Short mmCIF file of C-alpha atoms in Angstrom, two decimals:
data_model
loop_
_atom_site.label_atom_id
_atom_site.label_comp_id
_atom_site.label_asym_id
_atom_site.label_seq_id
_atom_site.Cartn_x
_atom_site.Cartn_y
_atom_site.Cartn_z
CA UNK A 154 -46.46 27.81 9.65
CA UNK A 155 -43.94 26.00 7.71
CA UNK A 156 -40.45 27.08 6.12
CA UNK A 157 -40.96 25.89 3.08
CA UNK A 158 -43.99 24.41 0.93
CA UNK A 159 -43.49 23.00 -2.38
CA UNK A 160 -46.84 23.08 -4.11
CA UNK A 161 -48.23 20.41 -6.87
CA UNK A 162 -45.58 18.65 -7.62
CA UNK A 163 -45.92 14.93 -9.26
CA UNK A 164 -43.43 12.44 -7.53
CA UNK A 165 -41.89 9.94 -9.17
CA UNK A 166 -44.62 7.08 -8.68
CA UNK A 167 -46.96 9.48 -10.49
CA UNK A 168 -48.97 11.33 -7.19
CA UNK A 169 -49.55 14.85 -7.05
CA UNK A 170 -48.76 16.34 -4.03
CA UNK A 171 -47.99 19.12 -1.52
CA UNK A 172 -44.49 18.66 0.21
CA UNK A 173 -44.39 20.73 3.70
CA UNK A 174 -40.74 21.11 5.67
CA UNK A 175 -39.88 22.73 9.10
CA UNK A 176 -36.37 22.79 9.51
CA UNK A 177 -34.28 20.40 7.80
CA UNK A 178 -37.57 17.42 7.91
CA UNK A 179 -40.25 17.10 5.50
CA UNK A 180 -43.43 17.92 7.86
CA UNK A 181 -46.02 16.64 6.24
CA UNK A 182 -47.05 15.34 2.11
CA UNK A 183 -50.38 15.55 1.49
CA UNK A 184 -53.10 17.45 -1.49
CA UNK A 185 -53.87 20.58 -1.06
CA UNK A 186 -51.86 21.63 2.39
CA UNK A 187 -53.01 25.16 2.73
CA UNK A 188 -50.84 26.29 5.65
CA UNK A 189 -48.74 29.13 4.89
CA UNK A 190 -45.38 28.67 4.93
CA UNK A 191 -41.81 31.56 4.59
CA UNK A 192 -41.21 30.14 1.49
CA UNK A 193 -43.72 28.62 -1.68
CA UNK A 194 -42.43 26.86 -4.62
CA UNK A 195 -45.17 25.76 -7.37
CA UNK A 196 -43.91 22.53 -9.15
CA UNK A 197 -47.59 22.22 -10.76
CA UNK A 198 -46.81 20.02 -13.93
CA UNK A 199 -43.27 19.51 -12.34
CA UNK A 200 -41.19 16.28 -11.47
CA UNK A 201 -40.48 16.28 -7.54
CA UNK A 202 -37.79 13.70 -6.51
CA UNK A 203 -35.64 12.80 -4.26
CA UNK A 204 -31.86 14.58 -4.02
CA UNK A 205 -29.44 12.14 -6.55
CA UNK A 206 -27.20 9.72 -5.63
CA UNK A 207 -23.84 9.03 -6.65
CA UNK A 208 -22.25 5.57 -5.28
CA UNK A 209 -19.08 5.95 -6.79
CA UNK A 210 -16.77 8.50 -7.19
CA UNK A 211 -13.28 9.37 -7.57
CA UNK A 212 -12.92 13.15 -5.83
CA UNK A 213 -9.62 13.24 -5.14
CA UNK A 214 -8.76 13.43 -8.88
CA UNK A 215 -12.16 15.13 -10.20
CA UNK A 216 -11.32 18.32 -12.55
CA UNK A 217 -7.83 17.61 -12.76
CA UNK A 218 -7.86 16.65 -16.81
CA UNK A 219 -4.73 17.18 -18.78
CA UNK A 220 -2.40 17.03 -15.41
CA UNK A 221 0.52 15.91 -15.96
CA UNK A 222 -0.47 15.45 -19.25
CA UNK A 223 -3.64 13.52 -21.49
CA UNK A 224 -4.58 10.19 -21.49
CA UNK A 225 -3.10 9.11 -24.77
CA UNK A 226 -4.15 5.25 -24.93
CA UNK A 227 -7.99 6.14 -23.17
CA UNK A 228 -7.01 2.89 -21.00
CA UNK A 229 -7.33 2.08 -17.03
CA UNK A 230 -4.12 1.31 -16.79
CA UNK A 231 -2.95 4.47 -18.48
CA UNK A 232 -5.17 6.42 -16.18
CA UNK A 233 -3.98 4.63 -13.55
CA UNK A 234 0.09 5.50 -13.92
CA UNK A 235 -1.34 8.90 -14.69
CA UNK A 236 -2.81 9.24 -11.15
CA UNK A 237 0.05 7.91 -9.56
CA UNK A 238 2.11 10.91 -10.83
CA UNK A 239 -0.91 13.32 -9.90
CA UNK A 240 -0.87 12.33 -6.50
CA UNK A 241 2.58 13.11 -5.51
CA UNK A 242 2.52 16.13 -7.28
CA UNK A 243 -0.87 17.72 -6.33
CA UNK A 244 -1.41 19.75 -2.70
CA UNK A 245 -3.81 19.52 -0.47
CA UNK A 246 -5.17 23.07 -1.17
CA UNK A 247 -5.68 22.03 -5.14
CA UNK A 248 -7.39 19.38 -3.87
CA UNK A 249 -9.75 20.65 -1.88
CA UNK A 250 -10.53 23.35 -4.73
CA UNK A 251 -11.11 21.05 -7.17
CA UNK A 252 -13.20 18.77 -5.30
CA UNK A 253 -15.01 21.75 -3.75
CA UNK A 254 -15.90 23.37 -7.13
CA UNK A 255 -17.17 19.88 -8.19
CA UNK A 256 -19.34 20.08 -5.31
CA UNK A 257 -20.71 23.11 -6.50
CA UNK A 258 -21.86 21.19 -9.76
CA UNK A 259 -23.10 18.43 -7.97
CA UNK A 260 -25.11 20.86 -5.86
CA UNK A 261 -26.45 22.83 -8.95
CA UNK A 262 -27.23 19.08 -10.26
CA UNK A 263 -29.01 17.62 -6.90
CA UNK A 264 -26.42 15.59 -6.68
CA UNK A 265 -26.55 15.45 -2.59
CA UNK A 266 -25.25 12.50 -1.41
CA UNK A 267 -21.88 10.96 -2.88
CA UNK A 268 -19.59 7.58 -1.87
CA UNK A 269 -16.13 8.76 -2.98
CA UNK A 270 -12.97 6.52 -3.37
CA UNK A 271 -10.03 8.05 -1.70
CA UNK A 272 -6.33 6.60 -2.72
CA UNK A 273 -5.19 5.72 -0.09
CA UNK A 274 -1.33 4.76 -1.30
CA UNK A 275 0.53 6.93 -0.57
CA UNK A 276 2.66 7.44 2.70
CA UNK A 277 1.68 11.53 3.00
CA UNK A 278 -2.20 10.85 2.66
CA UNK A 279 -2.58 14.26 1.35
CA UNK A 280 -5.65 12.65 -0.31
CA UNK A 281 -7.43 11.46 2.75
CA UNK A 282 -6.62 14.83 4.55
CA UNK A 283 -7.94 16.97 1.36
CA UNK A 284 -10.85 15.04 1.39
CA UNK A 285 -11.91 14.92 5.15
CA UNK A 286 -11.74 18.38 5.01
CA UNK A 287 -14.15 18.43 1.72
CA UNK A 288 -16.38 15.85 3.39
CA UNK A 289 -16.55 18.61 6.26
CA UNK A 290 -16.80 21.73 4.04
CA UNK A 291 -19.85 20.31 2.39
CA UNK A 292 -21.74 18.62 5.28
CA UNK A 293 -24.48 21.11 5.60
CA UNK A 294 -25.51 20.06 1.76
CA UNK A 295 -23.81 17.24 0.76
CA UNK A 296 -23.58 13.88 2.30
CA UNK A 297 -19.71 12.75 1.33
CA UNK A 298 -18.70 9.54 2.50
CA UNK A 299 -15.43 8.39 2.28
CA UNK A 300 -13.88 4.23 1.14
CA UNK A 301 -10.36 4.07 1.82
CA UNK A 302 -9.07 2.97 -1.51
CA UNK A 303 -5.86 1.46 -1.92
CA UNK A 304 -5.65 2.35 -5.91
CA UNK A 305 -1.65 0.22 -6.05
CA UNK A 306 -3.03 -2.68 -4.22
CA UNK A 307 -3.52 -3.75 -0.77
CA UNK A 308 -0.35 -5.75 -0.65
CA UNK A 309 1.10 -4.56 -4.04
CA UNK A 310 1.98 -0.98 -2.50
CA UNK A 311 4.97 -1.19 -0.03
CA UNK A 312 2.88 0.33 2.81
CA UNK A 313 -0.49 -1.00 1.43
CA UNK A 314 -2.16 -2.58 4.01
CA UNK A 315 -0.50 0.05 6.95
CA UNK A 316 -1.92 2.89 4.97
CA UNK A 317 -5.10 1.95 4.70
CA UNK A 318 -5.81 1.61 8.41
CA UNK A 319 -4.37 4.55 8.65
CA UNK A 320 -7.04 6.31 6.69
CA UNK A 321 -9.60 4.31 8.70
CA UNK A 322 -8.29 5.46 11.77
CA UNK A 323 -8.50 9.33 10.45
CA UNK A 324 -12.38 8.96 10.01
CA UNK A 325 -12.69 6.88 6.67
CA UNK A 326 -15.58 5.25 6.95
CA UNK A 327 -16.21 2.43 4.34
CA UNK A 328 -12.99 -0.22 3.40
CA UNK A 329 -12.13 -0.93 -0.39
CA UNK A 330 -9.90 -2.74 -2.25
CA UNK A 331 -8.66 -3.82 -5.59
CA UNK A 332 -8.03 -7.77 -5.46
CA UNK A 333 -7.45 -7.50 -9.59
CA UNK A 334 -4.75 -5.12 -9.52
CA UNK A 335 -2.81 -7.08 -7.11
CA UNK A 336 0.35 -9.64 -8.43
CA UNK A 337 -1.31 -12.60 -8.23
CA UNK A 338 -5.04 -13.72 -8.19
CA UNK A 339 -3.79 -15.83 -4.75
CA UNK A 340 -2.79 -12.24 -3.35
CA UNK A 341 -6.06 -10.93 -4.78
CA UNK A 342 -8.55 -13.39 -2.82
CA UNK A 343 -6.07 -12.94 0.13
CA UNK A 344 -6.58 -9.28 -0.10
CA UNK A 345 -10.37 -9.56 0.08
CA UNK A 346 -10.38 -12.09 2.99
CA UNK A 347 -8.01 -9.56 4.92
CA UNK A 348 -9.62 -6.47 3.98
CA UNK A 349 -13.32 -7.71 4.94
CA UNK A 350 -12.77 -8.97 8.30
CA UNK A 351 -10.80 -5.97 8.80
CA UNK A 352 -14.53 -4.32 8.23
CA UNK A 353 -15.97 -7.23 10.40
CA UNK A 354 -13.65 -6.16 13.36
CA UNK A 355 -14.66 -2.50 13.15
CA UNK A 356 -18.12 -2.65 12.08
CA UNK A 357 -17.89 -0.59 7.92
CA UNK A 358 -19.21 -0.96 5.19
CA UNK A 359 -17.16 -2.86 2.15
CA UNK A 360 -16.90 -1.38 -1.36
CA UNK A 361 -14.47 -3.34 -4.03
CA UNK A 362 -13.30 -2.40 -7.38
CA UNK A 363 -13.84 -5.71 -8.61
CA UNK A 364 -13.10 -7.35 -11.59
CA UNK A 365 -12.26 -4.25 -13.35
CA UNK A 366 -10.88 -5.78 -16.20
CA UNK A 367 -11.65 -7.59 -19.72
CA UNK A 368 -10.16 -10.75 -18.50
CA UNK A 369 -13.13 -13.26 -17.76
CA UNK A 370 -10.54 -15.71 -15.66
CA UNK A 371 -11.06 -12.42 -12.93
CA UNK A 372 -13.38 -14.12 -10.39
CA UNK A 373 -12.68 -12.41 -7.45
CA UNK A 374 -16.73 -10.94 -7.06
CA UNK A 375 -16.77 -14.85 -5.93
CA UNK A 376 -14.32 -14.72 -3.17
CA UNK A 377 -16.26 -11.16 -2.10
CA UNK A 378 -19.35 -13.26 -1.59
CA UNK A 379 -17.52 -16.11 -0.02
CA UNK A 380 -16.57 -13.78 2.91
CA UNK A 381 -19.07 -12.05 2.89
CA UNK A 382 -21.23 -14.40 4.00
CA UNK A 383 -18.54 -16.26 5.95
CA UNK A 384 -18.28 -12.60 8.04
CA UNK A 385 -21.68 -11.72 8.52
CA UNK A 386 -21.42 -8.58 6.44
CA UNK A 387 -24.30 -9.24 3.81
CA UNK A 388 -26.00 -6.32 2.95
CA UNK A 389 -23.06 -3.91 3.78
CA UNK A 390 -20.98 -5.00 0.98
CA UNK A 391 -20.64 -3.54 -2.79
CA UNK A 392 -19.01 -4.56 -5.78
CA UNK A 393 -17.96 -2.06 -7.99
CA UNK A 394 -17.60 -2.50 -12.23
CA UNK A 395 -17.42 -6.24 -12.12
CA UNK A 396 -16.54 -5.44 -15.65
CA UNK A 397 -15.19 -8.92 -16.12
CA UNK A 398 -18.58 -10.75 -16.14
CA UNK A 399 -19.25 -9.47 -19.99
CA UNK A 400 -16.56 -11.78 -20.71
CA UNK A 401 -17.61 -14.39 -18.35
CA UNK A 402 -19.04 -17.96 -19.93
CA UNK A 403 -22.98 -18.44 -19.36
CA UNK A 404 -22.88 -21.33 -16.89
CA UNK A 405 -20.41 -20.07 -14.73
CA UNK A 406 -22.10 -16.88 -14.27
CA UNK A 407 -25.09 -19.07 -13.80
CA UNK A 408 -23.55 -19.92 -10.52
CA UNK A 409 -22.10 -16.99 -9.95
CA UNK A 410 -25.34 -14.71 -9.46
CA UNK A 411 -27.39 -16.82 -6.85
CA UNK A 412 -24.26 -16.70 -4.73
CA UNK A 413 -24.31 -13.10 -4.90
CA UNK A 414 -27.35 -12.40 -4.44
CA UNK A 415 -26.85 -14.91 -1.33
CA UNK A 416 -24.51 -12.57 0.01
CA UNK A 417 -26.53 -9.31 -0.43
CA UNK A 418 -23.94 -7.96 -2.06
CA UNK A 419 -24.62 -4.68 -4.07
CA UNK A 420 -23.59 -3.82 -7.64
CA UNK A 421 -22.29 -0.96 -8.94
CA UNK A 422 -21.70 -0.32 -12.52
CA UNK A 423 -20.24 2.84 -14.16
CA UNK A 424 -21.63 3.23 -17.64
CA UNK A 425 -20.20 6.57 -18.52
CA UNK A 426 -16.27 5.27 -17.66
CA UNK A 427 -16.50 1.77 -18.63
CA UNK A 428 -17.55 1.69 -22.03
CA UNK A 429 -14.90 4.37 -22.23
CA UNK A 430 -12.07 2.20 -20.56
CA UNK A 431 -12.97 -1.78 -21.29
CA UNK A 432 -12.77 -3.44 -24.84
CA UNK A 433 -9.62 -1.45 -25.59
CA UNK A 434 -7.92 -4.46 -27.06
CA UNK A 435 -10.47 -5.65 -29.11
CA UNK A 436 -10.87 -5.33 -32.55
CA UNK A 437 -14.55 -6.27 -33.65
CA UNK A 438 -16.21 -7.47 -31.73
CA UNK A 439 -15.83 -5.14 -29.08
CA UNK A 440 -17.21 -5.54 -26.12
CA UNK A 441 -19.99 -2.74 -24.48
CA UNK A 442 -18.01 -2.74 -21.11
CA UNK A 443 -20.76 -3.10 -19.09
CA UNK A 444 -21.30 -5.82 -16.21
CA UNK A 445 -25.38 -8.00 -16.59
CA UNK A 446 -27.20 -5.49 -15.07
CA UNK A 447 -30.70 -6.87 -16.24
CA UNK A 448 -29.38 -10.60 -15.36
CA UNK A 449 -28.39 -8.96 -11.81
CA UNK A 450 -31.61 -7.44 -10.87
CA UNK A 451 -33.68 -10.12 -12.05
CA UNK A 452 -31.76 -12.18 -9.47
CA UNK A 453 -33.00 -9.48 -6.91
CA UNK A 454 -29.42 -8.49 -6.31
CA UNK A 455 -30.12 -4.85 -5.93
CA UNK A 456 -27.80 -3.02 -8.81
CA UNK A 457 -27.17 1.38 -9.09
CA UNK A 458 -25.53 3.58 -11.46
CA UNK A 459 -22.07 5.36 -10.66
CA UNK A 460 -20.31 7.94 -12.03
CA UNK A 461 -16.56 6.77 -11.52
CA UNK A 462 -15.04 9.73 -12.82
CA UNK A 463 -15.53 13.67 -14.18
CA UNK A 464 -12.64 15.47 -15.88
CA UNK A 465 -9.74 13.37 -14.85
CA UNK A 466 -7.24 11.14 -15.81
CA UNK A 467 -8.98 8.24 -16.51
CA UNK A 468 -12.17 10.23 -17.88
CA UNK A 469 -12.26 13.65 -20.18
CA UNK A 470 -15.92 14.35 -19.92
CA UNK A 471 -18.72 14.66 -17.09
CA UNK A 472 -20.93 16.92 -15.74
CA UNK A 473 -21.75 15.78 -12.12
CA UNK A 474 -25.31 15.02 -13.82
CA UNK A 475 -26.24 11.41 -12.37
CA UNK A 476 -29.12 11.67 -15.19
CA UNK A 477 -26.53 11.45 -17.70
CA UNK A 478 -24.92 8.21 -16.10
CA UNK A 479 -28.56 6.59 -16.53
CA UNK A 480 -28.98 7.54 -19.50
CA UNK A 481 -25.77 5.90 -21.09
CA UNK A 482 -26.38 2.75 -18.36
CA UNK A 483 -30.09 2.59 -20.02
CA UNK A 484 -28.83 2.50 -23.57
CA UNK A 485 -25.72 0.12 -23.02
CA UNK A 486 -28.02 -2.16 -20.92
CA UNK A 487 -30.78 -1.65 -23.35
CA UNK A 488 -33.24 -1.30 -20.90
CA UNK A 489 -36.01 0.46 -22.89
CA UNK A 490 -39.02 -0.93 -21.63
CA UNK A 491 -41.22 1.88 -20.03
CA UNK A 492 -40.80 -0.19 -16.43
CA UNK A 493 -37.01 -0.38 -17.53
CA UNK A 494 -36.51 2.88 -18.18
CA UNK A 495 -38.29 3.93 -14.56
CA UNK A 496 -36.24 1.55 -13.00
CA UNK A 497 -33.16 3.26 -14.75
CA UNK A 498 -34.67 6.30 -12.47
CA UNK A 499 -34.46 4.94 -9.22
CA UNK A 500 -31.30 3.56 -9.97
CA UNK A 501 -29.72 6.86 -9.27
CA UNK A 502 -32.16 7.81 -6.40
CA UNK A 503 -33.14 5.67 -3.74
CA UNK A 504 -31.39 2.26 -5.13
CA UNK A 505 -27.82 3.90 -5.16
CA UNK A 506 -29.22 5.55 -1.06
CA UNK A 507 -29.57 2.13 0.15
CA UNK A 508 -26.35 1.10 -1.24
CA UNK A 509 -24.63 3.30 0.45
CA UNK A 510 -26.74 3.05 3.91
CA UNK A 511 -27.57 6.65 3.24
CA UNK A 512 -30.63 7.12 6.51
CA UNK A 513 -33.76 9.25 6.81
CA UNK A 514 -33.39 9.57 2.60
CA UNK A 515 -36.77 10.51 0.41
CA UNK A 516 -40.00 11.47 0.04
CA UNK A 517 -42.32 10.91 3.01
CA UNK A 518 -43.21 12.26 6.79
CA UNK A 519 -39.92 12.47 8.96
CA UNK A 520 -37.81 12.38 6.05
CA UNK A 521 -34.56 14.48 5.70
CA UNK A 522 -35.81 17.45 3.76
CA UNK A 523 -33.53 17.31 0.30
CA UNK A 524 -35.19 17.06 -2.58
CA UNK A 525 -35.25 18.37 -6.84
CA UNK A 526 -37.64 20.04 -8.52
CA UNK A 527 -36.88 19.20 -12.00
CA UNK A 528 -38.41 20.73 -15.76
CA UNK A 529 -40.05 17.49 -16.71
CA UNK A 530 -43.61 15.57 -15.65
CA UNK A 531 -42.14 12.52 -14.86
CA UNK A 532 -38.79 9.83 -14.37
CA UNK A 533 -38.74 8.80 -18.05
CA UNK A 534 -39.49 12.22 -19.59
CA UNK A 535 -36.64 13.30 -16.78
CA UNK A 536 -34.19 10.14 -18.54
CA UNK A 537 -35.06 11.73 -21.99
CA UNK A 538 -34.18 15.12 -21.39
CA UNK A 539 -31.96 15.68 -18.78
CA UNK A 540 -33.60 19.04 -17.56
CA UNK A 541 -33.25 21.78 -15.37
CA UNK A 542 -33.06 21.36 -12.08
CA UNK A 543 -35.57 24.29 -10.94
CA UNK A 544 -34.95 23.95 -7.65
CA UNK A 545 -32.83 21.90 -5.47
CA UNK A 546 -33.50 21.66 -1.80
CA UNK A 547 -30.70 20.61 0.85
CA UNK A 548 -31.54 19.58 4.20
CA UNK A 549 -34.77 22.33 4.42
CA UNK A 550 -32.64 25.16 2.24
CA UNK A 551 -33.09 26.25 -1.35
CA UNK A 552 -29.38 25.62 -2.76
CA UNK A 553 -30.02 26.24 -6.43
CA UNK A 554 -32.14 27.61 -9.36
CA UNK A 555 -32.37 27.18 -12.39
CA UNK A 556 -34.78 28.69 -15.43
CA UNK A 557 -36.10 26.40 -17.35
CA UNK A 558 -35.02 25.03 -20.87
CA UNK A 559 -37.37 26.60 -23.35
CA UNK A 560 -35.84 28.67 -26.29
CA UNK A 561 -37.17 31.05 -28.51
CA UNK A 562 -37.95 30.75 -32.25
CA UNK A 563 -38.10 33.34 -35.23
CA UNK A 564 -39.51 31.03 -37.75
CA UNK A 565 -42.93 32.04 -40.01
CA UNK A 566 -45.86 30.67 -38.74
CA UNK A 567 -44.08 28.44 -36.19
CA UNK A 568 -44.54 29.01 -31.99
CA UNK A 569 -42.40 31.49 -30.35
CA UNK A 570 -41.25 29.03 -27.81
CA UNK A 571 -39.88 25.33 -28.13
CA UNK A 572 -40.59 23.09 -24.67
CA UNK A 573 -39.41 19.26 -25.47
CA UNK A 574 -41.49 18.14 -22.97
CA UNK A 575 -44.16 16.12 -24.65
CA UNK A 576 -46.16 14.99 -21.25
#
């Protein structure tokens, strides 16, 4: 007897199928499994995937809009001084609450695995304490894993550098950086070289906000694949935005793709935030915002949505909905070929899981048991709408519900009830 059986669903590669799960392990996925099990859920007609995946995130500041005050100029650097206020100002409680309630929407969303950025500049690290204690609140449903961020710079900030091994020695688990943000583009590369053989000596993962900027003389995603491969550390390493590259000249980014692909190094772009945040001092034309994401994968360098930001100072909207993200990535990449658009799908599944090393993660035998049942047939249909999540399934537990999103009409000789689905 099983604990849970979800019944008919279609998976994203189009079979039908039976999912079984004992414990917190999918069991068995096969047709027709006619054991009985404590628990059925029918997803006949219904889109079964794997739990979302969020690669980037900023927690620490999530639902903390309007404090101390708006964004007036919608820029980084804005958002940035903003923070910086926020930080000193904001308790370790609030934190937790607000990054805790988030969690709740990411929950309701299937949003079950999440790589958050945690500043790591100042000297109290009320930030890395709040969220330790998140990533441990949330463990039973919510894979959190923590980059110790040093938002001022690595050697900008006074205690830069001291700070973040701090952070690393309190449990962070992956290193960033941000070589852009530092004085010089000399301290920038220097920052990179320091900060990955800093994850060479203890054996983490590497994420980089890099090249977060409109300025296509930023060429530090170079310098990341330089030691990247000099350290041994391909495949563990991400760069994040790499904004900079819209601005870049053909050729050299001609170059510049084989070498990271060479390095294994992942991308990850944030639709929803950049397109917000870059092109702010252009007139027309003005630029999307968005790094080659098309250019990138056709290199094979493996490439996944993020969601940066939700309600904060750098970001007034957001929904923890990683379906939304694709869908803006999908239209600002314009990738709307069918195979495109899929892709777009797995982009915020099981691309953005092996970025972030995330083990035992989707649909088959032995497989951690988190999953979504969602109101649509299939991954584009899912892209289009943006549906209910019907069910959402953590580690071998039923999280969430929701009804589906039909409505009613009164209109002569029209149906009583509106689906959108089409397929």
């Amino acid at each position: 007897m099983f604990d849970l059986l979800i019944k008919g669903g279609t998976l994203p590669d189009g079979t039908v199928s039976d999912i079984a799960i004992s414990g917190d392990r999918i069991a068995e996925i096969a047709p027709n499994i006619t054991a009985d099990a404590a628990e059925t859920i029918d997803a006949t007609g219904d889109l079964v995937s794997p739990p979302f995946v969020d690669p980037h995130f900023h927690m620490d500041a999530t639902l903390s809009y309007g404090t101390p005050r708006v964004n007036a100029s919608g820029t980084l650097l804005e958002g940035i001084n903003l923070w910086g206020e926020l930080r000193d100002i904001a308790t370790v409680d609030e934190m937790i609450a607000r990054a805790l309630r988030y969690c709740d929407w990411a929950a309701s969303m299937g949003l079950l695995a999440i790589r958050s950025h945690v500043d790591t500049t100042p000297d109290h690290l009320n930030t890395v304490t709040a969220m330790l204690a998140v990533k441990d609140a949330v463990k039973d449903y919510i894979d959190l894993q923590l980059v110790a961020f040093p938002q001022d710079g690595l050697y900008r900030a006074p205690n830069g550098r001291e700070n973040l091994i701090r952070a690393l020695d309190m449990g962070v688990e992956v290193v960033g950086g941000i070589p852009h943000f530092e004085r010089t583009m000399q301290d920038g590369a220097d920052s990179l070289q320091d900060l990955c053989e800093i994850a060479a000596e203890r054996g983490l993962m590497v994420d980089i906000h890099c090249d977060e900027t409109d300025d296509p003389n930023s060429r530090h995603i170079e310098t990341l694949a330089f030691e990247t491969t000099r350290l041994g550390l391909e495949g563990r390493v991400a760069g994040s935005h790499l904004t900079s590259m819209h601005s870049m000249d053909n050729y050299y980014v001609s170059k510049l793709l084989p070498l990271i692909a060479e390095a294994e190094i992942a991308a990850i772009p944030n639709p929803l935030i950049n397109i917000m945040l870059q092109g702010r001092h252009d007139t027309f034309p003005k630029r999307r915002g968005l790094t080659r994401v098309k250019e990138m994968q056709a290199m094979g360098i493996r490439v996944g949505w993020g969601q940066d930001c939700v309600l904060d100072p750098w970001y007034s909207l957001g929904t923890a909905d990683m379906l939304d993200v694709a869908f803006m990535g999908l239209h600002v990449a314009q990738m709307s070929h069918p195979d495109e658009m899929a892709r777009c799908f797995m982009m915020v599944t099981e691309t953005n899981a092996a970025i972030i090393g995330l083990k035992d993660y989707g649909l088959h035998k032995g497989a951690v048991a988190s999953l979504v049942v969602l109101d649509a047939a299939n991954p584009i249909e899912a892209l289009r709408l943006r549906p209910a999540r019907l069910a959402v399934v953590a580690k071998g537990k039923v999280i969430a519900r929701s009804p589906r999103g039909d409505a009613t009409l009164n209109l002569p000789g029209r149906p009583a009830q509106v689906r959108r689905r089409v397929t």
